[in-house]
Coordinates of C-alpha atoms in Angstrom, one line a residue:
Chain A
M1173 CA 0.2 -0.1 0.0
K1174 CA 1.3 3.3 -0.7
S1175 CA 2.0 5.8 1.9
L1176 CA -0.6 8.4 3.1
L1177 CA 2.0 11.1 2.1
D1178 CA 2.2 10.4 -1.5
S1179 CA -1.8 11.3 -1.5
K1180 CA -3.0 14.3 -3.4
A1181 CA -5.9 14.7 -0.7
V1182 CA -6.4 13.4 2.5
V1183 CA -9.4 13.6 4.6
F1184 CA -9.6 13.4 8.3
I1185 CA -13.2 11.9 10.0
G1186 CA -13.7 11.6 13.4
P1187 CA -15.7 12.1 16.4
G1188 CA -15.3 15.8 18.6
G1189 CA -12.6 15.8 21.1
V1190 CA -10.3 12.9 19.6
G1191 CA -8.1 15.4 18.4
K1192 CA -8.4 15.3 14.6
T1193 CA -7.4 18.8 13.8
T1194 CA -4.2 18.0 15.9
S1195 CA -3.9 15.3 13.8
A1196 CA -4.8 17.2 10.5
V1197 CA -2.0 19.3 11.5
V1198 CA 0.4 17.2 12.6
F1199 CA 0.2 14.8 9.4
S1200 CA 0.9 18.3 7.2
L1201 CA 3.9 19.2 9.7
L1202 CA 5.1 15.6 8.5
A1203 CA 4.5 16.1 4.8
A1204 CA 5.8 19.5 5.0
W1205 CA 9.3 18.1 6.4
Q1206 CA 9.0 15.6 3.8
G1207 CA 9.3 18.5 1.1
K1208 CA 5.8 18.4 0.2
K1209 CA 4.2 21.6 -0.7
V1210 CA 0.9 21.0 1.8
G1211 CA -2.7 23.0 1.7
L1212 CA -4.5 22.7 5.1
L1213 CA -8.2 23.7 5.6
S1214 CA -9.9 23.4 8.7
I1215 CA -13.4 24.3 9.2
D1216 CA -13.5 24.8 12.8
P1217 CA -10.4 24.6 14.7
S1218 CA -10.3 26.0 18.2
K1219 CA -8.4 29.5 18.5
R1220 CA -5.9 28.1 20.3
L1221 CA -4.4 25.8 17.4
A1222 CA -5.4 28.4 14.6
S1223 CA -3.5 31.2 16.7
A1224 CA -0.5 28.5 17.1
L1225 CA -0.1 28.2 13.0
G1226 CA -0.9 31.5 12.2
M1227 CA -3.9 30.7 10.5
D1228 CA -5.5 33.9 9.7
L1229 CA -9.7 33.8 10.5
K1230 CA -10.3 35.4 7.2
G1231 CA -9.4 35.2 3.4
K1232 CA -7.3 32.6 1.7
P1233 CA -4.7 30.4 3.0
K1234 CA -1.8 31.9 4.3
L1235 CA 2.0 30.5 4.5
L1236 CA 3.1 29.5 7.7
D1237 CA 6.3 30.0 8.8
M1238 CA 8.2 26.7 10.0
G1239 CA 12.4 27.9 10.2
P1240 CA 14.6 27.3 7.1
E1241 CA 15.3 23.4 8.2
V1242 CA 11.9 22.6 6.5
K1243 CA 11.9 21.8 3.1
G1244 CA 8.5 22.1 2.2
T1245 CA 5.6 24.3 2.7
I1246 CA 2.0 25.0 4.6
H1247 CA -0.3 26.9 3.3
A1248 CA -3.1 26.8 6.4
G1249 CA -6.9 28.3 6.1
V1250 CA -9.8 28.5 7.7
V1251 CA -13.4 28.3 6.0
D1252 CA -14.4 32.0 6.3
L1253 CA -18.1 31.1 4.9
K1254 CA -19.0 34.6 3.8
Q1255 CA -16.0 35.2 1.9
I1256 CA -16.4 32.0 0.0
F1257 CA -19.9 32.4 -0.6
D1258 CA -19.2 35.7 -2.0
D1259 CA -16.8 34.4 -4.3
K1260 CA -18.5 31.7 -5.6
V1261 CA -21.4 34.1 -6.3
R1262 CA -19.3 36.1 -8.5
E1263 CA -17.9 33.2 -10.2
F1264 CA -20.9 31.5 -10.8
S1265 CA -22.8 34.6 -12.0
K1266 CA -22.7 36.1 -15.5
S1267 CA -23.9 39.6 -14.9
Q1268 CA -22.5 42.3 -12.2
A1269 CA -26.4 43.9 -11.8
K1270 CA -27.6 40.1 -10.9
I1271 CA -24.3 39.5 -8.5
D1272 CA -25.2 42.7 -6.9
K1273 CA -29.1 42.0 -6.4
I1274 CA -28.1 38.7 -4.7
L1275 CA -25.4 39.9 -2.4
A1276 CA -27.3 42.7 -1.2
H1277 CA -30.7 40.4 -0.8
P1278 CA -32.0 39.8 3.0
L1279 CA -32.2 35.9 2.4
Y1280 CA -28.4 35.8 1.1
K1281 CA -27.0 38.0 3.7
A1282 CA -28.9 35.5 6.8
A1283 CA -27.5 32.8 4.7
S1284 CA -23.9 34.1 4.5
T1285 CA -23.7 35.2 7.9
N1286 CA -25.8 33.7 10.5
L1287 CA -26.4 30.4 9.5
S1288 CA -24.8 27.0 9.8
G1289 CA -26.3 25.1 6.3
P1290 CA -24.0 26.5 3.9
V1291 CA -20.6 26.0 5.5
E1292 CA -20.4 22.3 4.2
Y1293 CA -20.9 23.6 0.3
M1294 CA -18.1 26.3 1.1
S1295 CA -15.8 24.1 2.8
L1296 CA -16.5 21.8 -0.4
A1297 CA -16.2 24.6 -2.7
R1298 CA -12.7 25.8 -0.9
F1299 CA -11.5 22.2 -1.1
Q1300 CA -12.5 21.5 -4.8
E1301 CA -10.1 24.6 -5.5
M1302 CA -7.4 24.0 -3.4
V1303 CA -7.1 20.2 -4.9
D1304 CA -7.4 21.3 -8.7
G1305 CA -5.5 24.6 -8.5
G1306 CA -2.3 22.4 -8.5
E1307 CA -0.5 24.8 -6.2
F1308 CA -0.1 21.8 -3.2
D1309 CA 1.0 18.3 -3.7
I1310 CA -0.9 17.2 -0.9
V1311 CA -4.1 18.9 0.2
V1312 CA -5.4 18.1 3.8
L1313 CA -9.1 18.5 5.1
D1314 CA -10.0 18.4 8.7
T1315 CA -14.0 18.2 8.5
P1316 CA -16.6 18.8 11.1
P1317 CA -17.0 16.5 14.1
D1318 CA -19.8 13.4 14.3
H1319 CA -22.4 12.9 11.7
H1320 CA -21.5 16.4 10.9
A1321 CA -18.4 14.9 9.0
L1322 CA -21.4 12.5 7.4
D1323 CA -23.2 15.8 6.3
F1324 CA -20.0 17.1 4.8
L1325 CA -19.3 14.1 2.7
T1326 CA -23.1 13.5 1.3
R1327 CA -23.0 17.2 0.0
P1328 CA -21.8 16.5 -3.1
N1329 CA -24.0 14.1 -3.7
V1330 CA -27.2 16.4 -3.2
L1331 CA -25.2 19.2 -5.0
A1332 CA -24.8 16.6 -8.0
G1333 CA -28.0 15.4 -7.4
F1334 CA -29.4 18.9 -8.7
M1335 CA -29.6 17.7 -12.1
D1336 CA -29.9 14.1 -12.0
K1337 CA -33.1 14.0 -9.7
K1338 CA -34.1 17.1 -12.0
I1339 CA -34.6 19.8 -9.5
I1340 CA -33.8 22.8 -11.4
Q1341 CA -37.1 21.8 -13.5
W1342 CA -38.7 21.2 -10.5
M1343 CA -37.8 24.3 -8.6
V1344 CA -36.4 26.8 -10.6
K1345 CA -38.7 26.5 -13.6
P1346 CA -42.2 26.9 -11.4
F1347 CA -40.8 29.8 -9.9
A1348 CA -39.7 31.5 -13.1
L1349 CA -42.8 30.8 -14.5
A1350 CA -44.4 32.4 -11.4
G1351 CA -42.2 35.6 -11.9
R1352 CA -43.6 35.6 -15.5
L1353 CA -47.0 35.0 -15.3
G1354 CA -47.4 35.9 -11.6
L1355 CA -48.3 33.2 -9.0
G1356 CA -52.0 34.0 -9.0
K1357 CA -52.0 32.2 -12.3
I1358 CA -49.3 29.5 -11.1
F1359 CA -52.2 28.2 -8.4
S1360 CA -54.9 28.4 -10.7
M1361 CA -53.1 25.8 -12.9
G1362 CA -52.8 23.7 -10.5
E1363 CA -49.3 23.7 -9.8
K1364 CA -48.9 21.4 -7.1
L1365 CA -45.7 22.4 -5.5
M1366 CA -45.6 26.3 -5.8
G1367 CA -49.6 25.6 -4.0
G1368 CA -47.8 23.6 -1.1
L1369 CA -45.0 25.4 -0.6
A1370 CA -47.6 29.1 -0.5
Q1371 CA -49.6 27.3 2.1
I1372 CA -46.4 26.4 4.6
T1373 CA -45.0 30.0 3.6
G1374 CA -47.5 32.5 2.9
I1375 CA -48.1 33.9 -0.5
S1376 CA -45.7 37.2 -0.5
T1377 CA -43.1 35.0 1.5
L1378 CA -43.3 33.0 -1.4
H1379 CA -43.3 35.8 -4.0
K1380 CA -39.7 36.8 -3.0
F1381 CA -38.5 33.2 -2.6
A1382 CA -39.5 32.8 -5.9
E1383 CA -37.3 36.2 -7.3
F1384 CA -34.6 35.0 -5.0
V1385 CA -34.2 31.5 -6.6
I1386 CA -34.6 32.6 -10.1
D1387 CA -31.7 35.2 -9.2
L1388 CA -29.7 32.5 -8.1
Q1389 CA -30.2 29.9 -11.3
E1390 CA -26.5 30.2 -12.4
V1391 CA -25.1 29.9 -8.6
I1392 CA -27.3 26.7 -8.1
E1393 CA -26.0 25.8 -11.5
G1394 CA -22.2 26.3 -10.8
F1395 CA -22.7 24.7 -7.4
H1396 CA -23.6 21.5 -9.0
R1397 CA -20.8 21.6 -11.1
L1398 CA -18.6 21.7 -7.8
G1399 CA -20.5 18.8 -6.3
T1400 CA -19.6 16.4 -9.6
R1401 CA -16.4 17.6 -9.4
T1402 CA -16.0 17.0 -5.6
L1403 CA -17.6 13.4 -6.2
A1404 CA -14.9 12.7 -8.9
I1405 CA -12.3 13.9 -6.3
F1406 CA -13.6 12.1 -3.2
A1407 CA -13.6 8.5 -5.4
D1408 CA -10.1 9.2 -6.8
K1409 CA -7.6 6.8 -5.8
S1410 CA -5.3 9.1 -4.7
T1411 CA -7.9 10.9 -2.3
R1412 CA -7.3 8.8 1.5
F1413 CA -9.9 9.1 4.2
V1414 CA -8.4 9.0 7.8
L1415 CA -10.7 8.1 10.7
V1416 CA -9.2 9.9 13.6
S1417 CA -10.0 8.3 17.1
S1418 CA -8.4 8.9 20.9
V1419 CA -8.3 6.3 24.0
N1420 CA -9.0 9.5 26.2
H1421 CA -12.6 8.7 27.9
D1422 CA -15.1 6.7 26.3
R1423 CA -15.7 7.4 22.4
V1424 CA -14.9 3.7 21.5
Y1425 CA -19.1 3.7 20.9
S1426 CA -19.2 7.2 18.6
I1427 CA -16.0 5.8 16.8
K1428 CA -17.3 2.6 15.6
S1429 CA -20.8 4.0 14.7
L1430 CA -18.9 6.5 12.6
G1431 CA -16.5 4.3 11.0
A1432 CA -19.5 1.7 10.1
K1433 CA -21.5 4.5 8.7
L1434 CA -18.1 5.9 6.9
I1435 CA -17.6 2.4 5.1
E1436 CA -21.4 1.6 4.2
L1437 CA -21.2 5.3 2.6
G1438 CA -18.8 3.7 0.2
F1439 CA -15.5 5.6 1.7
T1440 CA -13.6 2.0 2.2
N1441 CA -11.1 1.1 3.7
P1442 CA -9.9 4.0 5.9
D1443 CA -6.6 4.5 7.8
L1444 CA -7.0 5.0 11.6
I1445 CA -5.1 7.2 14.0
I1446 CA -5.6 6.4 17.5
N1447 CA -4.7 9.6 19.6
R1448 CA -3.7 9.5 23.2
C1449 CA -2.2 6.2 23.6
L1450 CA -0.5 5.3 26.9
P1451 CA 3.6 5.0 26.6
Q1452 CA 4.7 1.4 27.5
Q1453 CA 6.5 2.0 30.5
V1454 CA 3.2 3.6 32.2
T1455 CA 1.5 0.8 30.3
D1456 CA 3.7 -2.3 32.4
E1457 CA 3.8 -0.2 36.1
L1458 CA -0.1 0.1 35.7
G1459 CA -0.2 -4.1 34.9
E1460 CA 0.2 -4.8 38.6
I1461 CA -2.4 -2.4 40.2
P1462 CA -5.6 -4.0 40.6
V1463 CA -8.6 -2.2 39.2
G1464 CA -10.8 0.0 41.6
T1465 CA -7.9 1.5 43.3
S1466 CA -8.4 5.0 42.2
P1467 CA -10.6 6.2 39.2
I1468 CA -7.5 8.1 37.7
L1469 CA -5.9 4.7 37.2
D1470 CA -8.5 3.0 36.4
E1471 CA -9.1 5.4 33.4
M1472 CA -5.7 4.7 32.3
G1473 CA -6.3 1.2 32.6
Q1474 CA -9.4 1.5 30.6
R1475 CA -7.2 3.4 28.3
I1476 CA -5.1 0.3 27.4
Q1477 CA -8.2 -1.5 27.0
R1478 CA -9.7 0.6 24.5
E1479 CA -6.7 0.8 22.5
K1480 CA -7.2 -3.2 22.4
D1481 CA -10.5 -3.2 21.4
L1482 CA -10.3 -0.2 18.7
T1483 CA -7.6 -2.0 16.8
K1484 CA -9.2 -5.6 16.9
W1485 CA -12.4 -3.7 15.6
F1486 CA -10.8 -1.9 12.9
S1487 CA -8.4 -4.6 11.3
G1488 CA -12.0 -6.5 10.8
I1489 CA -13.6 -3.8 9.0
S1490 CA -10.5 -2.0 6.6
S1491 CA -7.3 -3.1 5.4
G1492 CA -6.2 0.4 6.5
R1493 CA -3.3 1.0 8.5
I1494 CA -3.6 1.7 12.5
I1495 CA -1.4 4.6 12.9
R1496 CA -0.8 4.8 16.9
A1497 CA -0.2 8.3 18.4
E1498 CA 1.4 8.1 22.2
D1499 CA 0.2 11.0 25.0
I1500 CA 3.7 13.1 25.5
G1501 CA 2.2 14.1 28.8
T1502 CA 1.8 17.7 27.7
E1503 CA -0.2 20.1 25.4
V1504 CA 0.2 20.1 21.8
D1505 CA -0.7 23.6 21.1
S1506 CA 2.4 25.4 19.8
L1507 CA 4.2 25.0 16.6
E1508 CA 7.0 23.9 18.5
S1509 CA 5.2 21.1 20.1
L1510 CA 3.4 20.0 17.2
T1511 CA 6.4 20.0 15.5
K1512 CA 8.5 17.8 18.2
F1513 CA 5.1 15.4 18.4
A1514 CA 5.2 15.0 14.8
L1515 CA 8.4 13.8 14.8
A1516 CA 8.1 11.4 17.7
Q1517 CA 5.2 9.8 15.9
S1518 CA 6.7 9.4 12.5
Q1519 CA 9.7 7.6 14.5
L1520 CA 6.9 5.6 16.0
N1521 CA 5.1 4.8 12.8
S1522 CA 7.9 4.7 10.8
Q1523 CA 5.5 4.1 7.8
V1524 CA 2.9 7.0 7.7
Chain B
M1053 CA -30.0 20.3 43.7
W1054 CA -30.4 19.4 40.1
S1055 CA -33.9 19.2 40.3
D1056 CA -34.3 22.0 42.6
S1057 CA -33.2 24.5 40.2
L1058 CA -34.7 22.9 37.1
I1059 CA -38.0 22.1 38.5
H1060 CA -39.7 24.8 36.4
R1061 CA -38.1 24.1 33.2
K1062 CA -39.6 22.5 29.9
L1063 CA -36.7 21.9 27.7
V1064 CA -33.0 21.6 29.0
F1065 CA -30.2 21.8 26.0
V1066 CA -27.0 20.4 27.0
T1067 CA -23.9 21.2 25.2
G1068 CA -19.8 21.6 24.8
K1069 CA -17.7 20.9 22.8
G1070 CA -17.5 16.9 21.7
G1071 CA -16.1 14.3 24.0
V1072 CA -16.7 16.0 27.4
G1073 CA -19.7 13.9 28.1
K1074 CA -22.9 15.2 27.1
T1075 CA -24.8 12.2 26.0
S1076 CA -23.9 10.5 29.4
C1077 CA -24.9 13.3 31.2
S1078 CA -28.0 14.3 29.6
V1079 CA -28.8 10.7 30.5
A1080 CA -28.1 10.9 34.2
L1081 CA -29.9 14.5 34.2
A1082 CA -33.1 12.6 32.8
Q1083 CA -32.7 9.2 35.3
S1084 CA -32.9 12.0 38.2
L1085 CA -35.7 14.3 36.6
S1086 CA -37.5 10.9 36.2
D1087 CA -36.7 10.2 39.7
S1088 CA -38.2 13.1 40.9
G1089 CA -41.6 12.0 39.4
K1090 CA -40.9 14.1 36.2
R1091 CA -41.8 12.8 32.9
V1092 CA -39.3 13.1 30.7
L1093 CA -38.2 13.1 27.0
L1094 CA -34.6 12.3 25.7
V1095 CA -34.1 13.8 22.6
E1096 CA -30.9 14.1 20.1
S1097 CA -30.9 14.9 16.2
S1098 CA -27.9 13.0 14.5
K1099 CA -27.5 10.6 12.0
L1100 CA -25.5 8.3 14.3
P1101 CA -28.2 8.0 17.4
Q1102 CA -26.6 7.4 20.7
L1103 CA -29.5 7.7 23.1
P1104 CA -31.2 4.4 22.9
E1105 CA -27.7 2.5 23.4
Y1106 CA -26.7 4.9 26.5
S1107 CA -30.0 4.6 28.0
R1108 CA -31.3 1.0 27.4
G1109 CA -32.8 -0.3 30.4
L1110 CA -33.7 2.9 32.4
G1111 CA -37.5 3.0 30.8
I1112 CA -36.8 6.8 29.6
D1113 CA -38.2 7.5 25.8
T1114 CA -36.4 9.0 23.8
L1115 CA -36.5 10.5 20.3
N1116 CA -33.8 11.0 17.1
L1117 CA -35.0 14.1 15.3
E1118 CA -33.7 14.0 11.9
I1119 CA -34.4 16.9 9.9
S1120 CA -36.7 15.2 7.0
D1121 CA -38.9 13.8 9.9
C1122 CA -39.5 17.4 11.0
F1123 CA -41.0 18.4 8.0
R1124 CA -42.9 15.4 8.0
D1125 CA -44.3 16.0 11.5
Y1126 CA -44.7 20.0 10.9
I1127 CA -47.1 19.2 7.8
V1128 CA -48.7 16.3 9.0
D1129 CA -49.4 16.7 13.0
N1130 CA -49.1 20.5 13.2
L1131 CA -50.5 21.9 10.0
G1132 CA -52.6 18.6 9.8
Q1133 CA -51.9 18.5 5.9
A1134 CA -51.4 14.6 5.4
R1135 CA -52.2 15.2 1.7
L1136 CA -50.3 18.1 0.8
Y1137 CA -47.5 16.3 2.5
E1138 CA -47.9 12.9 0.2
A1139 CA -48.4 15.0 -2.7
V1140 CA -45.3 17.2 -2.4
F1141 CA -43.2 17.0 0.5
S1142 CA -42.5 13.4 0.5
R1143 CA -40.8 13.3 -2.8
D1144 CA -37.4 13.1 -3.0
V1145 CA -36.7 15.5 -5.0
V1146 CA -38.6 18.1 -2.7
K1147 CA -36.6 16.7 0.2
T1148 CA -33.3 17.1 -1.7
F1149 CA -34.1 21.1 -2.6
L1150 CA -35.5 21.6 1.7
E1151 CA -32.1 20.1 2.4
T1152 CA -30.2 23.0 0.8
I1153 CA -32.0 25.8 2.0
P1154 CA -30.0 27.4 5.0
G1155 CA -31.5 27.6 8.2
L1156 CA -35.0 25.7 7.3
G1157 CA -33.3 22.7 9.1
E1158 CA -32.5 24.4 12.3
V1159 CA -35.7 26.1 12.8
M1160 CA -37.7 22.8 11.8
L1161 CA -35.7 20.9 14.2
L1162 CA -36.9 23.7 17.1
G1163 CA -40.3 23.7 16.0
R1164 CA -40.6 20.1 16.3
I1165 CA -38.7 20.0 19.6
F1166 CA -41.4 22.7 20.9
W1167 CA -44.5 21.0 19.3
A1168 CA -43.1 17.6 21.7
L1169 CA -44.1 20.0 24.9
N1170 CA -47.4 20.8 23.0
P1171 CA -50.5 18.5 24.4
R1172 CA -52.1 18.7 20.9
S1173 CA -49.5 16.5 19.7
G1174 CA -50.6 13.8 21.8
N1175 CA -47.4 13.9 24.2
Q1176 CA -47.5 13.9 27.8
Y1177 CA -43.8 15.3 28.9
D1178 CA -43.1 17.5 31.3
V1179 CA -39.5 18.1 30.4
I1180 CA -37.3 17.6 27.7
I1181 CA -33.9 17.1 27.8
F1182 CA -32.0 17.6 24.4
D1183 CA -28.5 16.0 24.1
A1184 CA -27.6 18.8 21.6
P1185 CA -25.0 19.0 19.0
S1186 CA -21.6 20.6 20.0
S1187 CA -20.6 24.5 20.9
G1188 CA -20.4 25.5 17.0
H1189 CA -23.0 23.9 15.4
F1190 CA -25.5 24.9 18.8
L1191 CA -24.4 28.3 18.3
S1192 CA -25.8 28.1 15.0
L1193 CA -28.7 26.3 16.0
L1194 CA -30.1 28.5 19.0
T1195 CA -28.9 32.1 17.1
T1196 CA -31.0 30.5 13.6
P1197 CA -34.7 31.9 14.7
K1198 CA -33.8 35.4 15.5
A1199 CA -31.2 35.4 12.1
M1200 CA -34.7 34.2 9.9
I1201 CA -36.9 36.7 11.8
E1202 CA -34.5 39.4 10.6
T1203 CA -34.6 38.9 7.0
G1204 CA -38.2 40.6 7.7
I1205 CA -39.9 37.5 5.5
G1206 CA -43.4 37.0 6.9
G1207 CA -45.9 34.6 6.6
P1208 CA -47.1 31.6 8.8
L1209 CA -44.2 29.8 8.8
M1210 CA -42.3 32.9 10.6
G1211 CA -45.1 33.2 12.5
E1212 CA -44.2 29.6 13.9
V1213 CA -40.7 30.4 14.1
Q1214 CA -41.4 33.5 16.3
K1215 CA -43.6 31.4 19.0
V1216 CA -40.3 29.0 19.1
Y1217 CA -37.8 32.0 19.4
D1218 CA -40.4 33.5 22.2
F1219 CA -40.6 30.2 23.8
L1220 CA -36.8 30.3 23.8
K1221 CA -36.7 33.5 25.7
S1222 CA -39.4 33.0 28.2
G1223 CA -37.2 31.0 30.7
A1224 CA -38.9 27.9 30.2
A1225 CA -35.9 26.9 28.3
S1226 CA -32.0 26.7 29.8
M1227 CA -28.9 25.2 28.6
I1228 CA -25.8 23.3 30.6
Y1229 CA -22.7 23.7 29.3
L1230 CA -19.9 20.7 29.7
V1231 CA -16.4 21.2 30.0
T1232 CA -13.7 18.8 30.7
P1233 CA -10.2 19.2 33.1
E1234 CA -7.9 19.7 29.7
E1235 CA -6.5 22.8 28.5
L1236 CA -7.7 22.8 25.1
V1237 CA -11.4 22.3 26.0
V1238 CA -11.2 24.8 28.8
S1239 CA -9.8 27.6 26.0
E1240 CA -12.5 26.6 23.7
A1241 CA -15.3 27.4 27.0
I1242 CA -13.9 30.6 27.7
D1243 CA -14.0 31.8 24.3
F1244 CA -17.6 30.3 23.7
L1245 CA -19.4 31.0 27.2
P1246 CA -19.4 34.9 26.5
Q1247 CA -20.4 34.6 22.8
I1248 CA -23.4 32.2 23.9
Q1249 CA -24.6 35.2 26.7
A1250 CA -24.1 37.5 23.8
K1251 CA -26.1 35.8 21.2
V1252 CA -28.6 34.0 23.0
E1253 CA -31.1 34.6 25.6
V1254 CA -31.7 30.9 26.8
P1255 CA -30.2 31.2 30.7
M1256 CA -27.2 29.2 31.5
E1257 CA -28.4 26.5 34.3
F1258 CA -24.5 25.4 35.0
I1259 CA -21.4 25.0 33.5
L1260 CA -20.5 21.5 34.5
L1261 CA -16.5 20.5 34.9
N1262 CA -16.7 16.9 34.0
R1263 CA -14.5 14.0 34.8
F1264 CA -12.5 16.1 37.6
P1265 CA -10.3 13.8 39.1
P1266 CA -10.6 13.2 42.7
H1267 CA -7.3 13.1 44.7
I1268 CA -4.9 10.3 44.8
D1269 CA -1.6 9.3 46.7
S1270 CA 0.6 8.7 44.1
S1271 CA 4.2 8.3 46.8
R1272 CA 3.7 4.5 46.5
L1273 CA 3.5 4.1 42.5
K1274 CA 6.5 3.1 40.6
P1275 CA 8.7 5.8 39.0
F1276 CA 6.8 6.1 35.7
L1277 CA 3.2 6.0 36.4
R1278 CA 3.7 8.0 39.4
A1279 CA 5.3 10.5 37.3
W1280 CA 2.5 10.0 35.0
V1281 CA -0.3 10.6 37.7
D1282 CA 1.2 13.5 38.9
Q1283 CA 1.3 15.0 36.1
E1284 CA -2.7 14.5 35.3
L1285 CA -3.6 15.7 38.2
R1286 CA -1.3 18.6 38.1
R1287 CA -2.5 19.1 34.4
S1288 CA -6.1 19.0 35.5
R1289 CA -6.3 21.3 38.4
N1290 CA -4.4 24.2 36.2
A1291 CA -7.2 23.5 33.5
A1292 CA -10.4 23.7 36.5
K1293 CA -8.0 27.2 37.6
M1294 CA -7.7 28.5 33.8
L1295 CA -11.6 27.8 33.4
F1296 CA -12.5 29.2 37.0
D1297 CA -10.2 32.6 36.4
G1298 CA -11.6 32.7 32.5
V1299 CA -15.1 32.0 33.1
P1300 CA -17.6 35.3 32.9
E1301 CA -18.1 37.0 36.2
A1302 CA -21.8 36.7 36.0
L1303 CA -21.6 32.8 35.3
R1304 CA -18.7 32.2 38.1
S1305 CA -21.9 31.2 40.5
K1306 CA -22.9 28.5 37.6
L1307 CA -19.7 26.4 37.7
Y1308 CA -19.8 23.2 39.3
T1309 CA -18.0 19.6 39.1
L1310 CA -18.5 16.0 38.8
D1311 CA -16.1 13.6 39.6
L1312 CA -14.1 11.3 37.6
Q1313 CA -16.0 8.0 37.7
N1314 CA -14.4 4.9 39.1
S1315 CA -15.6 2.6 36.4
F1316 CA -17.8 3.8 33.7
E1317 CA -20.4 1.1 32.7
F1318 CA -22.0 1.3 29.3
P1319 CA -25.2 1.3 28.5
M1320 CA -25.9 3.3 32.2
N1321 CA -28.2 2.4 35.2
A1322 CA -30.0 4.1 37.6
I1323 CA -27.5 3.1 40.2
I1324 CA -24.4 4.6 38.0
C1325 CA -26.3 8.1 37.0
R1326 CA -27.3 8.7 40.8
K1327 CA -23.4 8.1 41.4
L1328 CA -22.3 10.5 38.7
L1329 CA -24.8 13.1 40.3
S1330 CA -23.6 12.4 43.6
T1331 CA -20.6 13.9 43.1
L1332 CA -21.5 17.6 41.7
R1333 CA -20.1 20.0 44.0
I1334 CA -19.9 24.0 43.7
A1335 CA -16.1 24.4 41.8
G1336 CA -15.7 27.3 44.5
D1337 CA -14.5 24.6 46.7
L1338 CA -11.5 23.6 45.2

């Protein structure tokens, strides 16, 4: 099996609180030490990690300063919903008048600043841009936690399905017709969808919404193309998926259900990172102490059990490799400690 | 102590960063309210539901609300439009379209929970415990009704959104925020708490520092293990202090700790639930 470092895109997936972003950053550092040009995209990193990496919260991915001994580079970025949304409206719409009209629309403003749904689409847009832009050898993507990762991975299907399921025809055409003929006409024609929507939202609301959808038609089509392209990237052999887990506290149930779902969705044979494994010497000395002595020792004992449990479970569902990351006993939250951690891990797992 | 301050609430959100123990605490809290005679419903909204497994055998009702079910329930049960639903909204193509409209899923979810408290829905629950999404998604969820109202679009659906918004502000709902004694988790809490205070009108019930390790005499342990245990204790105490110092002044009295449990069995039973909650202490004692 080829090394993860030879992939073109690596997608990190895991439940919350298992060290997903940290793993994505550590992997990026290792790749950069190997001389790769890395693009790192995170959806919602903790402020602390972002500032440790000098990741600006706005704009396009920025170059990290790692000193002269690192041969490669890392451009790291955080998904900025409004920025990307604006960019895409400008890219997909054909006339300036339409762009201005969309950007000023109250529904657009709400969607691009306050609401959570579009974040997944915009992250995909930036990810696709980074993969296809040719600027990077490898693009590393840190996805949102838990089932939100699944939402994220299935979004391209939704976008690509716009055409297959004739959504444009179903949705936009009635709206366009309504714009031309007036809603009253449409309802009298027995247009079920419009009539149905009007009962739920009210006629004037529907009218406003209809106008907006008509203006958005080119943007919707643009996102459809983007979805189709992202599906191809996801399906490409040079794209790899890494399930991130941790033995710290009981996340085993979440990891197992997420991993099973991932494979069910067709993302087969992912790799597995197990974070926060106890060092061997600590494990050995702990082995002699009876269970029930103290909660802190029992929790440590359970970490050893969870590592065994995860390893066994994973071998049964995937032929991907298992990367074991040992707890180094300190916070890994600065570029220095992250690099130290990355290099220690690469020695442990000489095959990353 | 739990039920004393929670007795008047109809809806309690349990949130916090991923991995801090939201589901376990939601189950323990539900058990505790059930012990005091309340009719409790445990709710989650996930493609990977956990509550049935976590609460197996406790006899507490659980409900997983996926967005498409919320649409169905709203149109069929609340509006009484079963035929409209069959004709239009049950179609895959319409579902897909609705899924792409920003904010709609969020208000549908909140609306559906609100509906479960309405006797007209046929439910008899006194209180709903919502094992809510983690911090960032939770903030979006709770700020959506206001954002929708501010777009200025009206109509029957927005009337429902307004009702949900008024309910959230009424004091009938509250939230519990969970943290663990780890620096990264605490720093995120310190960043998040002022934001949620500023943007969301739902009162904070507790900030719970979960899995706080009780003291242990490490002097008889072997060297590597001893160093490790001392370090873990030091780190969790430092993180706890960082939390106490960093929490907004107004929220400091809401800070409580729950002890790290000796053995955490799964699924949870009533004894584990009671044992966990029996360790609840005001964090000022640290």
